CSV table of N, CA and C in Angstrom, one decimal:
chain,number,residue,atom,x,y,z
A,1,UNK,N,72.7,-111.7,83.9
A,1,UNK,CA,72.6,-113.0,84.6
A,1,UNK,C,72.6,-114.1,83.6
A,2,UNK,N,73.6,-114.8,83.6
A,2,UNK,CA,73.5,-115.9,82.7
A,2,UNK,C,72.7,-117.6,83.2
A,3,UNK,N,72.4,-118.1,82.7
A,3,UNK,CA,71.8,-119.2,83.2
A,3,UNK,C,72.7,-120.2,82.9
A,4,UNK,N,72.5,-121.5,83.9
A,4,UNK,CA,73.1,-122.7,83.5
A,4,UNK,C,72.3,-124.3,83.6
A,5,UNK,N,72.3,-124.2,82.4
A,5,UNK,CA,71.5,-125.6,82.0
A,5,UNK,C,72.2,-127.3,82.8
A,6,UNK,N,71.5,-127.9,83.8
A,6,UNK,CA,72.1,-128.7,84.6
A,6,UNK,C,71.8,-129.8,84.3
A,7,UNK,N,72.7,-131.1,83.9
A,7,UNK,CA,72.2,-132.3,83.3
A,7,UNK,C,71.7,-133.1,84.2
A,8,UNK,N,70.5,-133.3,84.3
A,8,UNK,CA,69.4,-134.1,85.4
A,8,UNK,C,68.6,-135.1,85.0
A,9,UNK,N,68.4,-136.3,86.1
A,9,UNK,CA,67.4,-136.9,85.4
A,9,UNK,C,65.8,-136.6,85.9
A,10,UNK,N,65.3,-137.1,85.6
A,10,UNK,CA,63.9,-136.0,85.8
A,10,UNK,C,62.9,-137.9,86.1
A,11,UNK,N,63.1,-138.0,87.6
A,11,UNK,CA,62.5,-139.4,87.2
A,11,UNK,C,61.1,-139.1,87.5
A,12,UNK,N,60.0,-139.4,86.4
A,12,UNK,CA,58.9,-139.8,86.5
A,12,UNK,C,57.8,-140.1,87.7
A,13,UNK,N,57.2,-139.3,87.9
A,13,UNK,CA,55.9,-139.8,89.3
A,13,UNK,C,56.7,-140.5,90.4
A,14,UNK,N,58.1,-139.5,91.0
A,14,UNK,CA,58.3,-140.5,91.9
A,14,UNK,C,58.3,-139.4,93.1
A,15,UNK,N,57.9,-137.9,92.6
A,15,UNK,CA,57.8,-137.4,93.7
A,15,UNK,C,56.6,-137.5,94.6
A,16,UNK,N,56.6,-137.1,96.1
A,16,UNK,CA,55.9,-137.6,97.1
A,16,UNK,C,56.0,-136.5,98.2
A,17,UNK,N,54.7,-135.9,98.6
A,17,UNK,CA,54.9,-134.4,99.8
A,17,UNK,C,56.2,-134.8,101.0
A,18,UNK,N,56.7,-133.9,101.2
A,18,UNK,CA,57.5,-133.8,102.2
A,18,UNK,C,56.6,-133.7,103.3
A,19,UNK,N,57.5,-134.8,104.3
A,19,UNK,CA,57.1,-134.8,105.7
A,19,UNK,C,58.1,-134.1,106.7
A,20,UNK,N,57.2,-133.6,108.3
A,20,UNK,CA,58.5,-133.6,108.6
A,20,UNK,C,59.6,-134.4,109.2
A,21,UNK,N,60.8,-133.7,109.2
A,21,UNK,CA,61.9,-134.7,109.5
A,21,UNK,C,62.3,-135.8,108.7
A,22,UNK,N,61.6,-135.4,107.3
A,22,UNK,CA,62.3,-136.6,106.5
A,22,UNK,C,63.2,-136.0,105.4
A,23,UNK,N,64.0,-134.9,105.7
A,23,UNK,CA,65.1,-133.9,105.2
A,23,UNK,C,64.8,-133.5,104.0
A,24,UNK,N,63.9,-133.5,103.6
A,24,UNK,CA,63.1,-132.4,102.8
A,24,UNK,C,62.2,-131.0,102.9
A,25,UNK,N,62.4,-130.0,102.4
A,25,UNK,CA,61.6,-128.6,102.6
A,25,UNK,C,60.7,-128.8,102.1
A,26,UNK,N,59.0,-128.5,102.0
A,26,UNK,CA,58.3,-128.4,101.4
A,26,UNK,C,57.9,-126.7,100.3
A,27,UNK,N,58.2,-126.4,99.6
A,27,UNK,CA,58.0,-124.7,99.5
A,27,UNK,C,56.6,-124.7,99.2
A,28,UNK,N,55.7,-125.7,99.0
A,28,UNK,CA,54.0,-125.2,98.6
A,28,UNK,C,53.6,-127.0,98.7
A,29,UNK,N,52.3,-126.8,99.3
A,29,UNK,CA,51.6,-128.7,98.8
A,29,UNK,C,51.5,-129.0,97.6
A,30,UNK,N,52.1,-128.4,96.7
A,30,UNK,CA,51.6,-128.4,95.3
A,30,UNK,C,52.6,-127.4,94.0
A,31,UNK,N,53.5,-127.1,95.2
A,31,UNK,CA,54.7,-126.2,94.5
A,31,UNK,C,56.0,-127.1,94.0
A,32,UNK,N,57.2,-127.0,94.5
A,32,UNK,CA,58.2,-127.1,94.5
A,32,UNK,C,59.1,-127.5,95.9
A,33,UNK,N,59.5,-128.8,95.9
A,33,UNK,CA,60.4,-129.2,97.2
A,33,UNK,C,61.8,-129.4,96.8
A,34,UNK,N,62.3,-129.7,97.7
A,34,UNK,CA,63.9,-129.4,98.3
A,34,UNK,C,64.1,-130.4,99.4
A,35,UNK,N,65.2,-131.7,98.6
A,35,UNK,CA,66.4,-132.8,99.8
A,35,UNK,C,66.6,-131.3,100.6
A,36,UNK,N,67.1,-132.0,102.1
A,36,UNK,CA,68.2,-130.8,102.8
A,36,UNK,C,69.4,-131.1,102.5
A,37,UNK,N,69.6,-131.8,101.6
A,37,UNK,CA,70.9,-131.9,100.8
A,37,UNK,C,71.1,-131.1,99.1
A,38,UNK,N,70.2,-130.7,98.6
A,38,UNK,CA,70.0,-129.9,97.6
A,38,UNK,C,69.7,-128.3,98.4
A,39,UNK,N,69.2,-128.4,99.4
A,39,UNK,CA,69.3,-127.2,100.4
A,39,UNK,C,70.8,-126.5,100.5
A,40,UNK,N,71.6,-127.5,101.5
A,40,UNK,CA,72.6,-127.3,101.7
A,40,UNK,C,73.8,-127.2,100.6
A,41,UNK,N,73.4,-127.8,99.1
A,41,UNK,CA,74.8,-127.6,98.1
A,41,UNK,C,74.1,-126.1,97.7
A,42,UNK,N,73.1,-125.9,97.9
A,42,UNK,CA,73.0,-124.7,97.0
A,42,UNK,C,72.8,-123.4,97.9
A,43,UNK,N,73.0,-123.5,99.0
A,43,UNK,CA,73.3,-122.6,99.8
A,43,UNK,C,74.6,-122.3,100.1
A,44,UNK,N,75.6,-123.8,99.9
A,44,UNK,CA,77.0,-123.7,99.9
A,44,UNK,C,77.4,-122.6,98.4
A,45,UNK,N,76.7,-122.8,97.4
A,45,UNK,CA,77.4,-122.5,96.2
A,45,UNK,C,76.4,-120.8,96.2
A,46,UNK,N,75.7,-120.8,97.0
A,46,UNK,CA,75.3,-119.2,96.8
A,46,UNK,C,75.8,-118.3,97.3
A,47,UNK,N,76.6,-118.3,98.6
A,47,UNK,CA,77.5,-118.0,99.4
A,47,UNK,C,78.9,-117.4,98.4
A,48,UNK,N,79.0,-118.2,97.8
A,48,UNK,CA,80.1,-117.5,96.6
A,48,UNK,C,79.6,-117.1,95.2
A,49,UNK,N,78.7,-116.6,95.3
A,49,UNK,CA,78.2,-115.2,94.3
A,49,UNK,C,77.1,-114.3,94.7
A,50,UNK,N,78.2,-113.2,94.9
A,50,UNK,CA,78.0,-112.2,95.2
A,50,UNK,C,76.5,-111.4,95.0
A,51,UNK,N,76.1,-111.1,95.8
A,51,UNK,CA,74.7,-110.1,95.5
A,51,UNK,C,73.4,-111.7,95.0
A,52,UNK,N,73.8,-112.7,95.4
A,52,UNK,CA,72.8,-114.1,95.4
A,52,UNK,C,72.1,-113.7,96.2
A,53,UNK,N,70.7,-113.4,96.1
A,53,UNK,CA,69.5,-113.8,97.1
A,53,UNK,C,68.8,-114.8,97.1
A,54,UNK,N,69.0,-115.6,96.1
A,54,UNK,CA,67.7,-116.6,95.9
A,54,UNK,C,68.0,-117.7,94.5
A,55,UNK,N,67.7,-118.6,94.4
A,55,UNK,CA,67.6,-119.7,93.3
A,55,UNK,C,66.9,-120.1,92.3
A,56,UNK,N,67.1,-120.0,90.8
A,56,UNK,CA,65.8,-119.7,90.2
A,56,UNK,C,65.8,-121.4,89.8
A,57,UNK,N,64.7,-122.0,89.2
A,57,UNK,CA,64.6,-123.0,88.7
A,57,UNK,C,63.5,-122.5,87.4
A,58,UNK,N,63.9,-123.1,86.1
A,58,UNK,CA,62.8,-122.6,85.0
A,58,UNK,C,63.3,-124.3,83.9
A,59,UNK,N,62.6,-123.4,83.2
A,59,UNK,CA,63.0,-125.0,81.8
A,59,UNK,C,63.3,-124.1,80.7
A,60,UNK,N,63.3,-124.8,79.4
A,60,UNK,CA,63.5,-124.0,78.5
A,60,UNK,C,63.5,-125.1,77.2
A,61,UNK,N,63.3,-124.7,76.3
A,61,UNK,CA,62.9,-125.8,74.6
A,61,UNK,C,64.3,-125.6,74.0
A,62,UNK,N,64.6,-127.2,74.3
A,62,UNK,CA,66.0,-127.9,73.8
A,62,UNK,C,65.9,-129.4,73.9
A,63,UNK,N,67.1,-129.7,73.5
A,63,UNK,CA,67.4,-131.5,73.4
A,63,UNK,C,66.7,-131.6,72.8
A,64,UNK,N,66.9,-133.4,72.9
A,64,UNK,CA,65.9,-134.2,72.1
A,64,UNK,C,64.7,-134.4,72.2
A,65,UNK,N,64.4,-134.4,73.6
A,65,UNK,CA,62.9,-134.2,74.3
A,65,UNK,C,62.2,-133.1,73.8
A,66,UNK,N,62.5,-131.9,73.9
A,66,UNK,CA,61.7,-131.3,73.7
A,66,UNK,C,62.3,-129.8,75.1
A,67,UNK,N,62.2,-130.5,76.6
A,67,UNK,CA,62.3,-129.2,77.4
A,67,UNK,C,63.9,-129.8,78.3
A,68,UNK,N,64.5,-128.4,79.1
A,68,UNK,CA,65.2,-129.0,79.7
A,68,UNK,C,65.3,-127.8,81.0
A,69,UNK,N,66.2,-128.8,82.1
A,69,UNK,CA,65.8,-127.8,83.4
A,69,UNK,C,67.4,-126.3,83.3
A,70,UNK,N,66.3,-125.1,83.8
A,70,UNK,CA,67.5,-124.4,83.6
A,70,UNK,C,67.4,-123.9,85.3
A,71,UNK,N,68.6,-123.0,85.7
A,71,UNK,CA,69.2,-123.1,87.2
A,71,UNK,C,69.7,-121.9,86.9
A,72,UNK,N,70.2,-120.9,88.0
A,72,UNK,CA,70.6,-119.8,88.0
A,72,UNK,C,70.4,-119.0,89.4
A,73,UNK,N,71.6,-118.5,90.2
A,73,UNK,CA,71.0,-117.4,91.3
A,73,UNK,C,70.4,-116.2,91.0
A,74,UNK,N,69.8,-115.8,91.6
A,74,UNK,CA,68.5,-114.9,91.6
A,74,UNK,C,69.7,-113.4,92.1
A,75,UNK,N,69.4,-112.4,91.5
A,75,UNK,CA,70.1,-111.3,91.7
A,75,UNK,C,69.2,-110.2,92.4
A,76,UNK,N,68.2,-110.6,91.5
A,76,UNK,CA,66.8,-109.6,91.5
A,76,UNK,C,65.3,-110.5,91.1
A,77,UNK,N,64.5,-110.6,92.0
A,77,UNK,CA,63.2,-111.7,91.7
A,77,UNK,C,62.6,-110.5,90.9
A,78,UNK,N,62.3,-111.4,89.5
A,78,UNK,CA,61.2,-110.3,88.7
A,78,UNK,C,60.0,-110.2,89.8
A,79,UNK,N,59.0,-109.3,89.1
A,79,UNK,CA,58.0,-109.3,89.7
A,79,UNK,C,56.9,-110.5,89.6
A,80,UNK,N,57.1,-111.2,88.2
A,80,UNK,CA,56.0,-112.1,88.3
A,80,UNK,C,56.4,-113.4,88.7
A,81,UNK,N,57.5,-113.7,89.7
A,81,UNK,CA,58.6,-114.8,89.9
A,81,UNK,C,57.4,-115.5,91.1
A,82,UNK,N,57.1,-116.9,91.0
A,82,UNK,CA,56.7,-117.6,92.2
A,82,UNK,C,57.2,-117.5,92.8
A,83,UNK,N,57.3,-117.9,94.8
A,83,UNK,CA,58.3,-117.5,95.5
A,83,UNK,C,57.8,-118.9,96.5
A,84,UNK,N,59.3,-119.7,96.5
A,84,UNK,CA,58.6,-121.2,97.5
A,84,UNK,C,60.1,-120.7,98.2
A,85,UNK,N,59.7,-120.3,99.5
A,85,UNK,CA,60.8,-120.3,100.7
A,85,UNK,C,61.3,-121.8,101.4
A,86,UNK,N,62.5,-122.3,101.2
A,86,UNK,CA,62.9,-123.3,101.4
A,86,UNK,C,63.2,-123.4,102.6
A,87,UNK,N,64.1,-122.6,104.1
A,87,UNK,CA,64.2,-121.9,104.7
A,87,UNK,C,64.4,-120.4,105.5
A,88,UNK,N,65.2,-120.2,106.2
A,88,UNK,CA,65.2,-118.7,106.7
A,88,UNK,C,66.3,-118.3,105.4
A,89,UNK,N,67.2,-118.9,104.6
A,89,UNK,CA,68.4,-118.6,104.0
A,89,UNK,C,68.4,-118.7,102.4
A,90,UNK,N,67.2,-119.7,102.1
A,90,UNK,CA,67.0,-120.1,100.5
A,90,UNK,C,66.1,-120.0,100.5
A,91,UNK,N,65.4,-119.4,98.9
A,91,UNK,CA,64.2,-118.7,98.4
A,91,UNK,C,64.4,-119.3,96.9
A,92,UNK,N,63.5,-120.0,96.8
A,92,UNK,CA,63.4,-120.6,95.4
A,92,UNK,C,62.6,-119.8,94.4
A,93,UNK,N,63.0,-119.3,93.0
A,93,UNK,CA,61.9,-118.4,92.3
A,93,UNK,C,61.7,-119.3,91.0
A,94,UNK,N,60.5,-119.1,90.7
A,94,UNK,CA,59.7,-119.9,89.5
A,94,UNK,C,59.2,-119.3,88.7
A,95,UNK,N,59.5,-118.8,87.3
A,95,UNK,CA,58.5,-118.2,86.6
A,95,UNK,C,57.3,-118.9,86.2
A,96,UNK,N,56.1,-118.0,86.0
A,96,UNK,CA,55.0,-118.9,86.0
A,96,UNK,C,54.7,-120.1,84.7
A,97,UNK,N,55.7,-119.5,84.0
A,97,UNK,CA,55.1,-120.6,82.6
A,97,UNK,C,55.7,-121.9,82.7
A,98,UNK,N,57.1,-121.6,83.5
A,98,UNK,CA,57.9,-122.9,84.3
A,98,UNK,C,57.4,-123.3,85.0
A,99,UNK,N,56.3,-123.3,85.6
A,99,UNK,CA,56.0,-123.6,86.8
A,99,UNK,C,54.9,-124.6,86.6
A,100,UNK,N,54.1,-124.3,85.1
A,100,UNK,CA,53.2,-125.6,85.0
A,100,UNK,C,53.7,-127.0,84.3
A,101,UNK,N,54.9,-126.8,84.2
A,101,UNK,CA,55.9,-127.8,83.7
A,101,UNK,C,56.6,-128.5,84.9
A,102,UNK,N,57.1,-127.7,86.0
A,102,UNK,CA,57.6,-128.2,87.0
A,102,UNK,C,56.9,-128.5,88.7
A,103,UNK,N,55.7,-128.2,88.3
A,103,UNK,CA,54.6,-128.4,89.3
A,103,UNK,C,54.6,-129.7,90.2
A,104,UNK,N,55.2,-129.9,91.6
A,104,UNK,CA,55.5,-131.1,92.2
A,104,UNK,C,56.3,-131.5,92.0
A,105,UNK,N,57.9,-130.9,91.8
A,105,UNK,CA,58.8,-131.6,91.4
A,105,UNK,C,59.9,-131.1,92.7
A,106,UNK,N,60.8,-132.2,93.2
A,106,UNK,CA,61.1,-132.5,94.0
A,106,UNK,C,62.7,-132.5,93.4
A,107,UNK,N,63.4,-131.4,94.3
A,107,UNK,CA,65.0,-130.8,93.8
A,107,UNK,C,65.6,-131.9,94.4
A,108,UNK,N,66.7,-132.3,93.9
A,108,UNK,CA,67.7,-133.1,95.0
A,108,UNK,C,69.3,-132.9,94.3
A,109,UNK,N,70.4,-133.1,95.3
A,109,UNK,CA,71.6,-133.0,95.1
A,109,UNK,C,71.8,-134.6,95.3
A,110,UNK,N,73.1,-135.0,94.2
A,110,UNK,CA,73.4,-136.6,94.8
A,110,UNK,C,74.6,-136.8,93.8
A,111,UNK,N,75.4,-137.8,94.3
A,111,UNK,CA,76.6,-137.9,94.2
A,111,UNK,C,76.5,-139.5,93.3
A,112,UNK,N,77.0,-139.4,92.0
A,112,UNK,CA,77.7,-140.5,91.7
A,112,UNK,C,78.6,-140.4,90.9
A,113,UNK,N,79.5,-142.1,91.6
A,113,UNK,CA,80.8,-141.8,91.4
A,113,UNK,C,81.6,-140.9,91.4
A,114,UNK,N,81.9,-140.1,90.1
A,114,UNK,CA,82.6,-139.1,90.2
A,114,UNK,C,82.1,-137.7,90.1
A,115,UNK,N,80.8,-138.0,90.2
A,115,UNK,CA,79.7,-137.0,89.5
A,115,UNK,C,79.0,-136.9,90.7
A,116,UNK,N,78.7,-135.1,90.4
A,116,UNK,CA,77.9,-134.5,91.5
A,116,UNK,C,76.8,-133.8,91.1
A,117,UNK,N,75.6,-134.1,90.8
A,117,UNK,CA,74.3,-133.1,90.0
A,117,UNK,C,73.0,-132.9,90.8
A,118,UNK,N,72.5,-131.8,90.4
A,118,UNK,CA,71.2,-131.5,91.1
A,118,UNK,C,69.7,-132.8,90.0
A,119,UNK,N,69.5,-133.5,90.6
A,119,UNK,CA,68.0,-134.3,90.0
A,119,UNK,C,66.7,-133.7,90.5
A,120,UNK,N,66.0,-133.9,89.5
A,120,UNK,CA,64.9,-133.0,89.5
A,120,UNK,C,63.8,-134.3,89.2
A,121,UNK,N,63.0,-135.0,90.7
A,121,UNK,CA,62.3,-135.6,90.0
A,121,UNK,C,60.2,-135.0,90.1
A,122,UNK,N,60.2,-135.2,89.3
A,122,UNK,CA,59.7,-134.5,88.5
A,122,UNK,C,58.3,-135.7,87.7
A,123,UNK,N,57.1,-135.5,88.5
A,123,UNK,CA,55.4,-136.4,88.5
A,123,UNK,C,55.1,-135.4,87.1
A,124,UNK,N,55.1,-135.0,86.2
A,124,UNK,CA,54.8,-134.2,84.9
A,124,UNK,C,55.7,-135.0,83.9
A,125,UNK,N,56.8,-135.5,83.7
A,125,UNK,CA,57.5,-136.1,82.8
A,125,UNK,C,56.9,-137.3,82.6
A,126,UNK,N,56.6,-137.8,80.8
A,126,UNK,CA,56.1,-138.5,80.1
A,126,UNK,C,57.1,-139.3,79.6
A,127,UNK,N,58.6,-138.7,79.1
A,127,UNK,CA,59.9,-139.4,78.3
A,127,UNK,C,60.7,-138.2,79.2
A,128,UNK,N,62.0,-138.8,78.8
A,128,UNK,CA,63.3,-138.2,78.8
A,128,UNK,C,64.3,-138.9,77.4
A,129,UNK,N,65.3,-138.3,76.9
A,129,UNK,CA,66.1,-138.8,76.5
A,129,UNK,C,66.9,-139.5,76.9
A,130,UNK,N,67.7,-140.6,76.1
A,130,UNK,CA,69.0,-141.2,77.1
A,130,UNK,C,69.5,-140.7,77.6
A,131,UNK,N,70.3,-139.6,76.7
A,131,UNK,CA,71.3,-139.0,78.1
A,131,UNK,C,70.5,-138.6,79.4
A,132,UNK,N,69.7,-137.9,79.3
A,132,UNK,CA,69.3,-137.6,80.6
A,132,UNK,C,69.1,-136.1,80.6
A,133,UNK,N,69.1,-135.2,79.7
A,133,UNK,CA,69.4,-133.9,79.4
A,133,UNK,C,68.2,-133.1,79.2
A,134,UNK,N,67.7,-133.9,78.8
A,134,UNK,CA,66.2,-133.6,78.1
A,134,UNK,C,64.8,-134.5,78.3
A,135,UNK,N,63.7,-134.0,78.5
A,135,UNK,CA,62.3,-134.1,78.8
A,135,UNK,C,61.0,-133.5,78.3
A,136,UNK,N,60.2,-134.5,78.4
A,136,UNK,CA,59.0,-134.0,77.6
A,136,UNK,C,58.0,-134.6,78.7
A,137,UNK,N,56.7,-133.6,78.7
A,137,UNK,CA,55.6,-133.8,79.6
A,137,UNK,C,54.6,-133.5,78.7
């Protein structure tokens, strides 16, 4: 299973609990949320790989910051994988050491210009780099 490192900006303390009806999932009060628009691109894009049950979100030590967000469909949830159910169709998995890095961070899909990326914003980030690639908490 290869992973794919997704260039995001990680904006700072701007995540906020999901309510309902305000097109966000909550997966935990204290876990990991989901736009219904990052719902729906990554349910669109799981649909075309095969044997996908689920969506992992992790980080990993790169860039210039220091961490960066990593993404991948889930084939098989390890055993020690957090598990925040987004709906009846998407199952978000966290490994735990990612998880105190990405604790309250709020997935979203969004379009600019010609660009289409998943943003991760993200109340634990201290800096990011310009590009946008990289973060430190």
């Amino acid at each position: 299973m290869s992973s794919e490192v997704i260039a995001a900006s990680a904006d700072a303390g701007t995540n906020q609990a999901a309510k309902p009806g305000d097109g966000r999932s909550e997966g935990s009060e204290r876990g990991i949320s989901m736009t219904q628009r990052a719902i729906d691109h990554i349910k669109r894009e799981m649909r075309k790989v095969e044997g996908a049950v689920g969506f992992r979100v992790g980080v990993t030590k790169t860039g210039c910051s220091g961490l960066a967000y990593v993404v991948d469909f889930v084939h098989e949830p390890d055993a020690t994988d957090m598990v925040f159910p987004m709906d009846d169709e998407l199952t978000v998995y966290v490994d735990p050491k990612s998880f105190e890095t990405i604790r309250g961070t709020e997935v979203d899909f969004v379009r600019e210009g010609l660009s289409m990326l998943i943003r991760f914003r993200n109340p634990n980030v201290r800096s990011e780099c310009g590009c946008g690639e990289s973060f430190n908490v």
